[in-house]
PDB file of C-alpha atoms in Angstrom:
ATOM      1  CA  ASP A   1      41.276  10.175 189.510  1.00 65.00           C
ATOM      2  CA  THR A   2      44.365  12.367 189.830  1.00 66.00           C
ATOM      3  CA  ALA A   3      43.305  15.955 189.492  1.00 93.00           C
ATOM      4  CA  VAL A   4      42.820  19.413 190.824  1.00 97.00           C
ATOM      5  CA  SER A   5      39.290  19.673 192.155  1.00 97.00           C
ATOM      6  CA  GLN A   6      37.556  22.796 193.342  1.00 97.00           C
ATOM      7  CA  THR A   7      34.150  23.357 194.847  1.00 97.00           C
ATOM      8  CA  PRO A   8      31.625  24.688 194.297  1.00 97.00           C
ATOM      9  CA  LYS A   9      31.397  24.846 190.515  1.00 96.00           C
ATOM     10  CA  TYR A  10      28.863  27.661 190.627  1.00 97.00           C
ATOM     11  CA  LEU A  11      28.323  30.230 193.334  1.00 97.00           C
ATOM     12  CA  VAL A  12      25.571  32.839 193.215  1.00 98.00           C
ATOM     13  CA  THR A  13      25.393  35.232 196.120  1.00 97.00           C
ATOM     14  CA  GLN A  14      24.414  38.744 197.098  1.00 97.00           C
ATOM     15  CA  MET A  15      26.627  41.726 197.643  1.00 97.00           C
ATOM     16  CA  GLY A  16      28.029  41.941 201.127  1.00 97.00           C
ATOM     17  CA  ASN A  17      28.044  38.198 201.774  1.00 98.00           C
ATOM     18  CA  ASP A  18      31.113  36.146 202.687  1.00 98.00           C
ATOM     19  CA  LYS A  19      31.897  33.000 200.701  1.00 98.00           C
ATOM     20  CA  SER A  20      34.626  30.384 200.385  1.00 98.00           C
ATOM     21  CA  ILE A  21      35.943  28.298 197.511  1.00 98.00           C
ATOM     22  CA  LYS A  22      37.848  25.107 198.233  1.00 97.00           C
ATOM     23  CA  CYS A  23      40.605  23.481 196.213  1.00 98.00           C
ATOM     24  CA  GLU A  24      42.364  20.170 196.581  1.00 97.00           C
ATOM     25  CA  GLN A  25      45.013  18.473 194.464  1.00 97.00           C
ATOM     26  CA  ASN A  26      46.170  14.866 194.649  1.00 96.00           C
ATOM     27  CA  LEU A  27      49.015  15.229 192.162  1.00 95.00           C
ATOM     28  CA  GLY A  28      51.681  15.580 194.843  1.00 94.00           C
ATOM     29  CA  HIS A  29      52.514  19.105 193.669  1.00 94.00           C
ATOM     30  CA  ASP A  30      54.271  21.513 196.012  1.00 93.00           C
ATOM     31  CA  THR A  31      52.798  24.760 194.662  1.00 93.00           C
ATOM     32  CA  MET A  32      49.188  25.901 194.414  1.00 95.00           C
ATOM     33  CA  TYR A  33      47.647  29.012 192.885  1.00 94.00           C
ATOM     34  CA  TRP A  34      44.493  31.049 192.580  1.00 96.00           C
ATOM     35  CA  TYR A  35      43.805  32.776 189.268  1.00 96.00           C
ATOM     36  CA  LYS A  36      40.903  35.075 188.421  1.00 96.00           C
ATOM     37  CA  GLN A  37      39.460  35.088 184.905  1.00 97.00           C
ATOM     38  CA  ASP A  38      37.259  38.056 184.102  1.00 93.00           C
ATOM     39  CA  SER A  39      34.582  38.448 181.451  1.00 91.00           C
ATOM     40  CA  LYS A  40      37.234  39.333 178.852  1.00 90.00           C
ATOM     41  CA  LYS A  41      39.004  36.038 179.577  1.00 91.00           C
ATOM     42  CA  PHE A  42      42.067  37.702 181.117  1.00 93.00           C
ATOM     43  CA  LEU A  43      43.755  35.301 183.533  1.00 95.00           C
ATOM     44  CA  LYS A  44      45.357  37.086 186.471  1.00 93.00           C
ATOM     45  CA  ILE A  45      47.300  35.449 189.234  1.00 93.00           C
ATOM     46  CA  MET A  46      46.081  36.286 192.713  1.00 94.00           C
ATOM     47  CA  PHE A  47      48.045  34.099 195.101  1.00 92.00           C
ATOM     48  CA  SER A  48      50.562  31.306 195.116  1.00 91.00           C
ATOM     49  CA  TYR A  49      51.597  28.989 197.920  1.00 90.00           C
ATOM     50  CA  ASN A  50      54.639  26.747 197.988  1.00 89.00           C
ATOM     51  CA  ASN A  51      54.568  24.055 200.664  1.00 85.00           C
ATOM     52  CA  LYS A  52      51.947  26.024 202.603  1.00 83.00           C
ATOM     53  CA  GLU A  53      53.931  29.266 202.450  1.00 86.00           C
ATOM     54  CA  LEU A  54      52.606  32.313 200.636  1.00 87.00           C
ATOM     55  CA  ILE A  55      55.063  33.245 197.868  1.00 84.00           C
ATOM     56  CA  ILE A  56      52.983  35.377 195.514  1.00 83.00           C
ATOM     57  CA  ASN A  57      50.459  37.906 196.721  1.00 82.00           C
ATOM     58  CA  GLU A  58      49.370  40.177 193.908  1.00 83.00           C
ATOM     59  CA  THR A  59      47.510  43.427 194.324  1.00 79.00           C
ATOM     60  CA  VAL A  60      44.306  41.896 195.563  1.00 88.00           C
ATOM     61  CA  PRO A  61      41.853  43.531 197.997  1.00 91.00           C
ATOM     62  CA  ASN A  62      42.217  42.491 201.633  1.00 92.00           C
ATOM     63  CA  ARG A  63      38.744  40.998 201.389  1.00 96.00           C
ATOM     64  CA  PHE A  64      40.400  38.016 199.679  1.00 95.00           C
ATOM     65  CA  SER A  65      42.214  35.715 202.059  1.00 94.00           C
ATOM     66  CA  PRO A  66      43.812  32.439 200.972  1.00 94.00           C
ATOM     67  CA  LYS A  67      44.465  29.631 203.396  1.00 93.00           C
ATOM     68  CA  SER A  68      46.598  26.557 202.869  1.00 93.00           C
ATOM     69  CA  PRO A  69      46.146  24.020 205.686  1.00 92.00           C
ATOM     70  CA  ASP A  70      48.525  21.619 203.917  1.00 92.00           C
ATOM     71  CA  LYS A  71      50.259  21.483 200.567  1.00 90.00           C
ATOM     72  CA  ALA A  72      47.360  19.592 198.971  1.00 95.00           C
ATOM     73  CA  HIS A  73      44.755  22.226 199.813  1.00 96.00           C
ATOM     74  CA  LEU A  74      44.368  25.904 199.051  1.00 96.00           C
ATOM     75  CA  ASN A  75      41.116  27.622 199.933  1.00 96.00           C
ATOM     76  CA  LEU A  76      39.977  31.128 199.086  1.00 97.00           C
ATOM     77  CA  HIS A  77      37.740  33.133 201.406  1.00 97.00           C
ATOM     78  CA  ILE A  78      36.128  36.332 200.202  1.00 97.00           C
ATOM     79  CA  ASN A  79      34.559  38.836 202.591  1.00 97.00           C
ATOM     80  CA  SER A  80      31.979  41.489 201.777  1.00 97.00           C
ATOM     81  CA  LEU A  81      31.504  40.421 198.181  1.00 97.00           C
ATOM     82  CA  GLU A  82      31.158  43.151 195.547  1.00 97.00           C
ATOM     83  CA  LEU A  83      29.688  43.124 192.044  1.00 96.00           C
ATOM     84  CA  GLY A  84      33.173  43.399 190.571  1.00 95.00           C
ATOM     85  CA  ASP A  85      34.178  40.114 192.174  1.00 96.00           C
ATOM     86  CA  SER A  86      32.011  38.263 189.658  1.00 97.00           C
ATOM     87  CA  ALA A  87      34.376  36.108 187.620  1.00 97.00           C
ATOM     88  CA  VAL A  88      35.604  32.564 187.187  1.00 98.00           C
ATOM     89  CA  TYR A  89      38.159  31.607 189.821  1.00 98.00           C
ATOM     90  CA  PHE A  90      40.627  28.873 188.897  1.00 98.00           C
ATOM     91  CA  CYS A  91      42.729  26.908 191.285  1.00 97.00           C
ATOM     92  CA  ALA A  92      45.907  25.363 189.859  1.00 97.00           C
ATOM     93  CA  SER A  93      48.863  23.356 191.068  1.00 96.00           C
ATOM     94  CA  SER A  94      52.346  22.485 189.858  1.00 94.00           C
ATOM     95  CA  TYR A  95      55.820  21.446 190.858  1.00 91.00           C
ATOM     96  CA  SER A  96      57.823  24.629 191.418  1.00 79.00           C
ATOM     97  CA  ASN A  97      58.881  25.478 187.851  1.00 75.00           C
ATOM     98  CA  SER A  98      56.630  23.134 185.948  1.00 89.00           C
ATOM     99  CA  PRO A  99      53.430  23.712 183.967  1.00 93.00           C
ATOM    100  CA  LEU A 100      50.173  24.312 185.744  1.00 96.00           C
ATOM    101  CA  HIS A 101      47.292  21.887 186.169  1.00 97.00           C
ATOM    102  CA  PHE A 102      44.034  23.779 186.507  1.00 97.00           C
ATOM    103  CA  GLY A 103      40.833  22.886 188.280  1.00 97.00           C
ATOM    104  CA  ASN A 104      37.515  23.192 186.479  1.00 97.00           C
ATOM    105  CA  GLY A 105      36.855  26.652 187.872  1.00 97.00           C
ATOM    106  CA  THR A 106      34.258  28.252 190.118  1.00 98.00           C
ATOM    107  CA  ARG A 107      31.909  30.692 188.441  1.00 97.00           C
ATOM    108  CA  LEU A 108      31.083  33.347 191.015  1.00 98.00           C
ATOM    109  CA  THR A 109      28.138  35.644 190.360  1.00 98.00           C
ATOM    110  CA  VAL A 110      27.494  38.483 192.759  1.00 97.00           C
ATOM    111  CA  THR A 111      24.064  40.114 192.496  1.00 97.00           C
TER     112      THR A 111
ATOM    113  CA  GLY B   1      55.419  45.045 185.971  1.00 70.00           C
ATOM    114  CA  GLN B   2      55.763  42.343 183.393  1.00 73.00           C
ATOM    115  CA  GLN B   3      53.138  42.320 180.642  1.00 86.00           C
ATOM    116  CA  VAL B   4      52.425  39.652 178.061  1.00 93.00           C
ATOM    117  CA  MET B   5      50.387  40.672 175.038  1.00 94.00           C
ATOM    118  CA  GLN B   6      48.920  38.462 172.344  1.00 97.00           C
ATOM    119  CA  ILE B   7      47.643  39.271 168.884  1.00 97.00           C
ATOM    120  CA  PRO B   8      45.175  38.907 167.436  1.00 97.00           C
ATOM    121  CA  GLN B   9      42.508  38.969 170.167  1.00 96.00           C
ATOM    122  CA  TYR B  10      40.156  37.037 167.923  1.00 97.00           C
ATOM    123  CA  GLN B  11      40.531  35.064 164.694  1.00 97.00           C
ATOM    124  CA  HIS B  12      37.806  33.490 162.610  1.00 97.00           C
ATOM    125  CA  VAL B  13      38.947  30.994 159.973  1.00 98.00           C
ATOM    126  CA  GLN B  14      37.411  28.490 157.607  1.00 98.00           C
ATOM    127  CA  GLU B  15      38.199  24.893 158.421  1.00 98.00           C
ATOM    128  CA  GLY B  16      41.393  23.933 156.625  1.00 98.00           C
ATOM    129  CA  GLU B  17      42.959  27.398 156.804  1.00 98.00           C
ATOM    130  CA  ASP B  18      46.071  28.078 158.835  1.00 98.00           C
ATOM    131  CA  PHE B  19      46.155  30.144 162.039  1.00 98.00           C
ATOM    132  CA  THR B  20      48.901  31.948 163.928  1.00 98.00           C
ATOM    133  CA  THR B  21      48.890  33.753 167.256  1.00 98.00           C
ATOM    134  CA  TYR B  22      51.766  35.912 168.446  1.00 98.00           C
ATOM    135  CA  CYS B  23      52.902  36.544 171.987  1.00 97.00           C
ATOM    136  CA  ASN B  24      55.129  39.394 173.184  1.00 97.00           C
ATOM    137  CA  SER B  25      56.577  39.971 176.625  1.00 94.00           C
ATOM    138  CA  SER B  26      57.829  43.275 177.987  1.00 91.00           C
ATOM    139  CA  THR B  27      60.671  41.423 179.731  1.00 91.00           C
ATOM    140  CA  THR B  28      62.996  38.507 178.973  1.00 92.00           C
ATOM    141  CA  LEU B  29      61.501  35.188 179.991  1.00 92.00           C
ATOM    142  CA  SER B  30      63.064  32.075 181.483  1.00 92.00           C
ATOM    143  CA  ASN B  31      60.534  29.998 179.581  1.00 93.00           C
ATOM    144  CA  ILE B  32      57.208  30.278 177.828  1.00 96.00           C
ATOM    145  CA  GLN B  33      54.241  27.954 178.071  1.00 97.00           C
ATOM    146  CA  TRP B  34      51.148  27.592 175.904  1.00 98.00           C
ATOM    147  CA  TYR B  35      47.699  26.631 177.105  1.00 98.00           C
ATOM    148  CA  LYS B  36      44.383  25.977 175.374  1.00 98.00           C
ATOM    149  CA  GLN B  37      41.015  26.726 176.943  1.00 98.00           C
ATOM    150  CA  ARG B  38      37.937  25.286 175.285  1.00 97.00           C
ATOM    151  CA  PRO B  39      34.706  27.274 175.648  1.00 95.00           C
ATOM    152  CA  GLY B  40      33.371  26.717 179.157  1.00 94.00           C
ATOM    153  CA  GLY B  41      36.489  24.787 180.134  1.00 96.00           C
ATOM    154  CA  HIS B  42      39.715  25.356 181.989  1.00 97.00           C
ATOM    155  CA  PRO B  43      43.181  26.098 180.581  1.00 97.00           C
ATOM    156  CA  VAL B  44      45.050  22.950 179.585  1.00 98.00           C
ATOM    157  CA  PHE B  45      48.816  22.886 179.172  1.00 97.00           C
ATOM    158  CA  LEU B  46      50.088  22.299 175.634  1.00 98.00           C
ATOM    159  CA  ILE B  47      53.839  22.841 175.638  1.00 98.00           C
ATOM    160  CA  GLN B  48      56.802  24.586 177.257  1.00 96.00           C
ATOM    161  CA  LEU B  49      59.701  26.247 175.416  1.00 97.00           C
ATOM    162  CA  VAL B  50      62.914  27.010 177.255  1.00 95.00           C
ATOM    163  CA  LYS B  51      65.756  27.635 174.820  1.00 96.00           C
ATOM    164  CA  SER B  52      66.310  30.718 172.713  1.00 96.00           C
ATOM    165  CA  GLY B  53      65.094  30.065 169.151  1.00 97.00           C
ATOM    166  CA  GLU B  54      63.490  26.767 170.104  1.00 97.00           C
ATOM    167  CA  VAL B  55      60.903  25.252 167.782  1.00 98.00           C
ATOM    168  CA  LYS B  56      58.634  22.397 168.800  1.00 98.00           C
ATOM    169  CA  LYS B  57      55.893  20.586 166.908  1.00 98.00           C
ATOM    170  CA  GLN B  58      52.826  18.720 168.048  1.00 97.00           C
ATOM    171  CA  LYS B  59      51.050  17.251 165.021  1.00 97.00           C
ATOM    172  CA  ARG B  60      49.557  20.316 163.270  1.00 98.00           C
ATOM    173  CA  LEU B  61      50.777  22.768 165.936  1.00 98.00           C
ATOM    174  CA  THR B  62      54.162  24.500 165.698  1.00 98.00           C
ATOM    175  CA  PHE B  63      55.509  26.522 168.609  1.00 98.00           C
ATOM    176  CA  GLN B  64      58.432  28.920 168.422  1.00 98.00           C
ATOM    177  CA  PHE B  65      60.401  30.842 171.058  1.00 98.00           C
ATOM    178  CA  GLY B  66      62.168  33.990 169.896  1.00 97.00           C
ATOM    179  CA  GLU B  67      65.927  34.467 169.940  1.00 95.00           C
ATOM    180  CA  ALA B  68      65.675  37.190 172.558  1.00 95.00           C
ATOM    181  CA  LYS B  69      63.302  35.052 174.677  1.00 95.00           C
ATOM    182  CA  LYS B  70      60.711  37.831 174.673  1.00 95.00           C
ATOM    183  CA  ASN B  71      58.307  36.569 172.040  1.00 96.00           C
ATOM    184  CA  SER B  72      56.691  33.377 170.873  1.00 98.00           C
ATOM    185  CA  SER B  73      54.232  32.119 168.301  1.00 98.00           C
ATOM    186  CA  LEU B  74      51.820  29.256 167.817  1.00 98.00           C
ATOM    187  CA  HIS B  75      50.938  28.180 164.288  1.00 98.00           C
ATOM    188  CA  ILE B  76      48.187  25.706 163.476  1.00 98.00           C
ATOM    189  CA  THR B  77      48.211  24.142 160.029  1.00 98.00           C
ATOM    190  CA  ALA B  78      44.906  23.191 158.402  1.00 98.00           C
ATOM    191  CA  THR B  79      42.617  24.066 161.297  1.00 98.00           C
ATOM    192  CA  GLN B  80      39.853  21.720 162.386  1.00 98.00           C
ATOM    193  CA  THR B  81      36.699  22.446 164.364  1.00 97.00           C
ATOM    194  CA  THR B  82      38.306  20.746 167.357  1.00 97.00           C
ATOM    195  CA  ASP B  83      40.897  23.561 167.426  1.00 98.00           C
ATOM    196  CA  VAL B  84      38.243  26.027 168.617  1.00 98.00           C
ATOM    197  CA  GLY B  85      39.124  27.747 171.880  1.00 98.00           C
ATOM    198  CA  THR B  86      41.265  30.433 173.451  1.00 98.00           C
ATOM    199  CA  TYR B  87      45.017  30.014 173.198  1.00 98.00           C
ATOM    200  CA  PHE B  88      47.109  31.571 175.939  1.00 98.00           C
ATOM    201  CA  CYS B  89      50.820  32.007 176.127  1.00 97.00           C
ATOM    202  CA  ALA B  90      52.261  32.333 179.622  1.00 96.00           C
ATOM    203  CA  GLY B  91      55.668  33.734 180.371  1.00 94.00           C
ATOM    204  CA  GLN B  92      57.649  32.719 183.396  1.00 89.00           C
ATOM    205  CA  GLU B  93      59.907  35.226 185.079  1.00 79.00           C
ATOM    206  CA  GLY B  94      63.075  34.060 186.700  1.00 71.00           C
ATOM    207  CA  GLY B  95      63.716  34.857 190.327  1.00 70.00           C
ATOM    208  CA  ALA B  96      62.442  33.516 193.600  1.00 66.00           C
ATOM    209  CA  THR B  97      58.762  33.330 192.778  1.00 67.00           C
ATOM    210  CA  ASN B  98      58.956  32.152 189.140  1.00 72.00           C
ATOM    211  CA  LYS B  99      55.675  33.917 188.582  1.00 83.00           C
ATOM    212  CA  LEU B 100      53.747  32.790 185.494  1.00 89.00           C
ATOM    213  CA  ILE B 101      52.074  35.691 183.689  1.00 91.00           C
ATOM    214  CA  PHE B 102      49.399  34.792 181.193  1.00 95.00           C
ATOM    215  CA  GLY B 103      49.014  36.579 177.900  1.00 95.00           C
ATOM    216  CA  THR B 104      45.794  38.245 176.865  1.00 94.00           C
ATOM    217  CA  GLY B 105      44.716  35.215 174.830  1.00 96.00           C
ATOM    218  CA  THR B 106      43.574  34.645 171.251  1.00 97.00           C
ATOM    219  CA  LEU B 107      40.116  33.242 170.650  1.00 97.00           C
ATOM    220  CA  LEU B 108      40.022  30.991 167.598  1.00 98.00           C
ATOM    221  CA  ALA B 109      36.726  30.285 165.862  1.00 98.00           C
ATOM    222  CA  VAL B 110      36.694  27.683 163.086  1.00 98.00           C
ATOM    223  CA  GLN B 111      33.840  27.562 160.622  1.00 96.00           C
ATOM    224  CA  PRO B 112      33.153  24.115 159.134  1.00 94.00           C
TER     225      PRO B 112
END
């Protein structure tokens, strides 16, 4: 199936831990994104990569570090998790100016 | 920075009633996109509007882009229970990054 797939779907962890979320797209898109959706459903862009280069880096704590080993993958590593990091994290991809295709999301719960 | 606001935040309608959500940007947009997110799901692209004053229709959905390219609306005629979800507009800035800023969303509940 052609899609944007991210893993894991659910992630429950304790404060202070480090965790990673992986994202892969097989749509041939050149741009990938991470969005955070909070409990009020606000969707905020965190990062964007175009052909493995970081092009958008919003005001996000340094504990969040994206990595794009190739243009089909964009992973998100989070250090020293905090309660406020609990949210749904969506990966998405697109051609440069085209609409976004979203993954199914990773629901992160920090206890 | 750029902000995109939507009203209302929440709308509850009886099945068969019409529904409209409005989207306003603090800056002029190069284009506007609309997405639908079903409960527990992920945002799914519906449509993109590019031209000033553009109107597009998809079955019972009508999308409009304002003349000044700063506002947009989505109108659903005769809602059905399958229309339930959160509708987001997303405005794209011009420039090098073409950042897509999502609106605050409107949650539509449809009572059968």
